[in-house]
mmCIF file of C-alpha atoms in Angstrom:
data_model
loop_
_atom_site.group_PDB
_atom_site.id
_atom_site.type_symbol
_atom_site.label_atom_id
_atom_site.label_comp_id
_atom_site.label_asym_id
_atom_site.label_seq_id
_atom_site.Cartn_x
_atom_site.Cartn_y
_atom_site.Cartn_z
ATOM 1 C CA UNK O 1 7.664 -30.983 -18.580
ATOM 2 C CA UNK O 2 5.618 -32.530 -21.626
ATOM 3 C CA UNK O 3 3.014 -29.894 -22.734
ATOM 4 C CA UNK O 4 0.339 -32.783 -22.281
ATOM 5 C CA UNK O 5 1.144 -33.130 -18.542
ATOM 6 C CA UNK O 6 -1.299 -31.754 -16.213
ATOM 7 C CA UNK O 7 0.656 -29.159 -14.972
ATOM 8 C CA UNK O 8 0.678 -27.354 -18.001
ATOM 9 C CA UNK O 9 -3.116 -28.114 -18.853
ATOM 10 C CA UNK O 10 -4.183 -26.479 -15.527
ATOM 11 C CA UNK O 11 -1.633 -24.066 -16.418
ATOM 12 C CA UNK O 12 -3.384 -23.225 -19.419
ATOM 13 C CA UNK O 13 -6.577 -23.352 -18.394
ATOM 14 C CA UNK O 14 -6.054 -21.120 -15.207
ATOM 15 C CA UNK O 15 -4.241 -18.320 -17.739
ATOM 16 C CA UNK O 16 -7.569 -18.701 -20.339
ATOM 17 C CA UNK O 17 -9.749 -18.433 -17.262
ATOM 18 C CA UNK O 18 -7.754 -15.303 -16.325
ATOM 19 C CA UNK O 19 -8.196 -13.757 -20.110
ATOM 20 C CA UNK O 20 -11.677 -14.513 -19.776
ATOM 21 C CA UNK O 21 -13.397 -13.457 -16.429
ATOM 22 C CA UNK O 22 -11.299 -10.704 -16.081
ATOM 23 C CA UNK O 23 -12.381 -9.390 -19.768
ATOM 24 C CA UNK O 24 -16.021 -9.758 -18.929
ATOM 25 C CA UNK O 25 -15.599 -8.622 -15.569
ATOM 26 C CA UNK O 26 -13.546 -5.216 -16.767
ATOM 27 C CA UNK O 27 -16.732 -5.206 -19.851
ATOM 28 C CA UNK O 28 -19.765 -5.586 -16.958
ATOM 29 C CA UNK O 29 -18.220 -3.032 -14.717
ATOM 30 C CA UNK O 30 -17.869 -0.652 -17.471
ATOM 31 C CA UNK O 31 -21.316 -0.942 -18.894
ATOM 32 C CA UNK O 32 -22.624 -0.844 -15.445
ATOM 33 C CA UNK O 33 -20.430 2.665 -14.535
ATOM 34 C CA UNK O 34 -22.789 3.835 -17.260
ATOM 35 C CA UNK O 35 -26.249 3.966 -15.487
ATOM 36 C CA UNK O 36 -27.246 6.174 -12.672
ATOM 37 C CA UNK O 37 -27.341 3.752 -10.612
ATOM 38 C CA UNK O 38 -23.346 3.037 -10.230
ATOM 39 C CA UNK O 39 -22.696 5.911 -10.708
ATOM 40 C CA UNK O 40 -24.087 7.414 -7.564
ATOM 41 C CA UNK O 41 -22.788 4.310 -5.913
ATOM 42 C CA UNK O 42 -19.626 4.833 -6.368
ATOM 43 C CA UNK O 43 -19.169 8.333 -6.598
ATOM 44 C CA UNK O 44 -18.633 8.505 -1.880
ATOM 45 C CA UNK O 45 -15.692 6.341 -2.932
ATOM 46 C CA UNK O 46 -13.615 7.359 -5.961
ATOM 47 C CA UNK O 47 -14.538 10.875 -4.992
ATOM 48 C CA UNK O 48 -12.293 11.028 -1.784
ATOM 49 C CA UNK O 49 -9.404 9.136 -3.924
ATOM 50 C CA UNK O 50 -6.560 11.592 -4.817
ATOM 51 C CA UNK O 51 -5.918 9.815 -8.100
ATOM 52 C CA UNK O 52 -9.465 9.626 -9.465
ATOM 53 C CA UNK O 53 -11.304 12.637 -7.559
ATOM 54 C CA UNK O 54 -10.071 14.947 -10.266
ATOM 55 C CA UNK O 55 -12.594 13.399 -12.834
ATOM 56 C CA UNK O 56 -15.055 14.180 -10.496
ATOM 57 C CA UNK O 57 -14.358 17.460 -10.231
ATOM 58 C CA UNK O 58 -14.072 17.855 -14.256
ATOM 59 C CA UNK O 59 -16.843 16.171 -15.351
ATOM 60 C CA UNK O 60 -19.320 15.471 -12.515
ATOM 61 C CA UNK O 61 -20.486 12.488 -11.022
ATOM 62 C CA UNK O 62 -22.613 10.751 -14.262
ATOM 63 C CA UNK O 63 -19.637 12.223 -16.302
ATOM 64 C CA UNK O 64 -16.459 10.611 -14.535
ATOM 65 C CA UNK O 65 -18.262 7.270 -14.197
ATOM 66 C CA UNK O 66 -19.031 7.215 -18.222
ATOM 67 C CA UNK O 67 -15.733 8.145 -18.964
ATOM 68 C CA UNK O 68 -14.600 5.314 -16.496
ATOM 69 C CA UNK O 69 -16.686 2.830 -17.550
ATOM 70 C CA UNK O 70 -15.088 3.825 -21.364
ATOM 71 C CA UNK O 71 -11.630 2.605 -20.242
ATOM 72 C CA UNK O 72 -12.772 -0.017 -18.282
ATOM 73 C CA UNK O 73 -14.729 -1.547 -21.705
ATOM 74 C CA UNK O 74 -11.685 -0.781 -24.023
ATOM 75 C CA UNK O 75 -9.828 -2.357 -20.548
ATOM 76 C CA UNK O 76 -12.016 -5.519 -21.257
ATOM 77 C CA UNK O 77 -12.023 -5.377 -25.144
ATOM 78 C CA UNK O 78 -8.554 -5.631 -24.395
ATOM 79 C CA UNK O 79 -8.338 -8.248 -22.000
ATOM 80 C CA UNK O 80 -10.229 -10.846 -24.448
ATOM 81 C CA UNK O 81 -8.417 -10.269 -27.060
ATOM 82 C CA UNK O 82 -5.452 -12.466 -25.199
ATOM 83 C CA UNK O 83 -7.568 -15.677 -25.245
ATOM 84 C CA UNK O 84 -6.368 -15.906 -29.072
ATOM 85 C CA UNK O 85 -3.050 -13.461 -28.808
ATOM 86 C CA UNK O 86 -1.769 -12.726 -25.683
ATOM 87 C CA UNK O 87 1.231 -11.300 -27.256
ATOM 88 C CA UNK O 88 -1.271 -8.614 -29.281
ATOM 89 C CA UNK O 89 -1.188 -5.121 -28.862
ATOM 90 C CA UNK O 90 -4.654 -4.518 -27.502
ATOM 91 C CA UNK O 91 -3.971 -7.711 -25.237
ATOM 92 C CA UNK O 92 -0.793 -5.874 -23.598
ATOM 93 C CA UNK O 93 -2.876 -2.518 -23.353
ATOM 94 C CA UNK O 94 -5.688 -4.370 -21.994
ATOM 95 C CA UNK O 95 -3.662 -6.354 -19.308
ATOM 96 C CA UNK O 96 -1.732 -2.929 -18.399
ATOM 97 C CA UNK O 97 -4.949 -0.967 -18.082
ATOM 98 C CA UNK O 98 -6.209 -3.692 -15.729
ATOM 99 C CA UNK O 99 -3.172 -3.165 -13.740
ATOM 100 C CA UNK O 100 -3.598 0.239 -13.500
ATOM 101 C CA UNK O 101 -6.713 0.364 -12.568
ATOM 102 C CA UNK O 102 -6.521 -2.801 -10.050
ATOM 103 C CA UNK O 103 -3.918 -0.833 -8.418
ATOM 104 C CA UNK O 104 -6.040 2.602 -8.101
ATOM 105 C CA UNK O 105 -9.204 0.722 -6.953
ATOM 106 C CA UNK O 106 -6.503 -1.308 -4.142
ATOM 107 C CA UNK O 107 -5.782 2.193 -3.308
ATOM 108 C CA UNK O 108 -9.110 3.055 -1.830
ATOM 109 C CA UNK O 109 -8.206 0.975 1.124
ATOM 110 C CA UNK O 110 -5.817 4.237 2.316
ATOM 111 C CA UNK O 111 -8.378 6.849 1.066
ATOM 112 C CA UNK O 112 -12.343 5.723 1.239
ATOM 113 C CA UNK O 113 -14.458 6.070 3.981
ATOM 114 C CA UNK O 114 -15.594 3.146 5.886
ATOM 115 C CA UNK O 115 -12.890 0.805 5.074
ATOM 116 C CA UNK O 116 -12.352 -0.010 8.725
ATOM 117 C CA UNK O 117 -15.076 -1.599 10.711
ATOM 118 C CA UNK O 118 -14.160 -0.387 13.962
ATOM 119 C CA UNK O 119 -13.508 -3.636 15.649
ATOM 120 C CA UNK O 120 -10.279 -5.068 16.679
ATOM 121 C CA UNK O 121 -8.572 -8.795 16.529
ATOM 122 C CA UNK O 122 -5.098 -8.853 18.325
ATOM 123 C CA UNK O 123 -5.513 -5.371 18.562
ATOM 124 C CA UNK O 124 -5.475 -5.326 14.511
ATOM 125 C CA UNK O 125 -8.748 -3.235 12.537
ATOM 126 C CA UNK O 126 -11.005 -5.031 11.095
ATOM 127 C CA UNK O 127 -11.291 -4.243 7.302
ATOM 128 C CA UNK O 128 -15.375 -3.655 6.915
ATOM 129 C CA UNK O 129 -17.599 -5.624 4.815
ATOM 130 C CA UNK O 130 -18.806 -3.371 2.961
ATOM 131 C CA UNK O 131 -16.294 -1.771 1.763
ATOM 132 C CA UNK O 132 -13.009 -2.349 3.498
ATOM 133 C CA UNK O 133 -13.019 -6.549 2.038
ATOM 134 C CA UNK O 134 -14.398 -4.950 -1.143
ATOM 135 C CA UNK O 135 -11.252 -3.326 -1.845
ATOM 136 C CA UNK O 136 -8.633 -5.795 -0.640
ATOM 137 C CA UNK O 137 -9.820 -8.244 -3.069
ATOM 138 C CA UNK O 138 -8.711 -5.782 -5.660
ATOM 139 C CA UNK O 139 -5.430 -7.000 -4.145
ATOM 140 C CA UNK O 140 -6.110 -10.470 -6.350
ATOM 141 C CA UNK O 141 -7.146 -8.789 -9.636
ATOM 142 C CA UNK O 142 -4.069 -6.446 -9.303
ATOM 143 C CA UNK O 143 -2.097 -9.641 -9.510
ATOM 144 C CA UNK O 144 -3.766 -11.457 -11.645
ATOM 145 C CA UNK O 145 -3.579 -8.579 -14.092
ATOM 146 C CA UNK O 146 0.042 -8.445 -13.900
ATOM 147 C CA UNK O 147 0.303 -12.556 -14.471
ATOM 148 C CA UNK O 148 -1.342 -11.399 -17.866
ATOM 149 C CA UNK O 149 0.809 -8.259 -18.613
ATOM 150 C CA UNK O 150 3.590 -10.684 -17.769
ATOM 151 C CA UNK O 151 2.669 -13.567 -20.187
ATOM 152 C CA UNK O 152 1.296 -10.387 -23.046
ATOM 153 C CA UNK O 153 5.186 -9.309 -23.062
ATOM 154 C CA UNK O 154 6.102 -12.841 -23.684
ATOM 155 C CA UNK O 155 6.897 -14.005 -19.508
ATOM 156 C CA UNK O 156 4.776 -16.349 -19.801
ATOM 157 C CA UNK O 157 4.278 -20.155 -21.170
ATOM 158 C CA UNK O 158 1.678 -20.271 -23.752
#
């Protein structure tokens, strides 16, 4: 396939895009986990996690969300650093931590309260709005983040 074709321009395109929104998105969430705000907001959440209610327990409530919303910057710092060198250092850490973290957050659909809605389809839960859809679309960004830490180890076309 020529590199001109468009194939590999949407291919390219879709893998900046990636690069991109999910390095601002990792950099907003972060700056946001440092007000009061988010961090009362999600405290009912990561609290009842096994894998992050530990932080909570260290460093209290405006404590574990600063030092989350730390990693999650660095996470994003990271992240955009692959729209020039994917193959970098800090891209790799960056598209790892976003893994990591993608995978704790999809987590929260075993562990945090109100992630079913009570109703049934085919006898199936409902995931609930609020929360329970909140969550599963971590399912995408878990994915997406591993496209990256694929292409960062050199998997991917660039």
């Amino acid at each position: 396939m020529a590199k001109s074709s468009p194939a590999a321009l949407f291919g390219r395109l879709g893998r900046l895009g990636l690069w991109l929104v999910l390095g601002l998105l990792f950099v907003g969430v972060g700056l946001q986990s440092l007000t009061p705000y988010q961090a009362m907001a999600v405290h009912p959440l990561a609290a009842s996690s096994p894998l992050l209610g530990w932080g909570y327990r260290l460093w209290g409530v405006r404590g574990a969300s600063a030092v989350f919303g730390l990693v999650e910057i660095l996470i994003g710092l990271g992240l955009l650093t692959g729209l020039w060198r994917p193959g970098a250092w800090s891209a790799r850490l960056g598209a790892a931590g976003a893994a990591v973290t993608a995978a704790i957050t999809s987590s929260f659909l075993l562990t945090a309260p109100g992630v079913i809605a009570g109703h049934t389809v085919l006898h199936l839960p409902l995931l609930s709005v609020s929360v329970g859809q909140l969550f599963a679309r971590d399912l995408v960004l878990l994915c997406a983040s591993l496209l990256l830490l694929g292409e960062s180890l050199g998997g991917g076309r660039r």
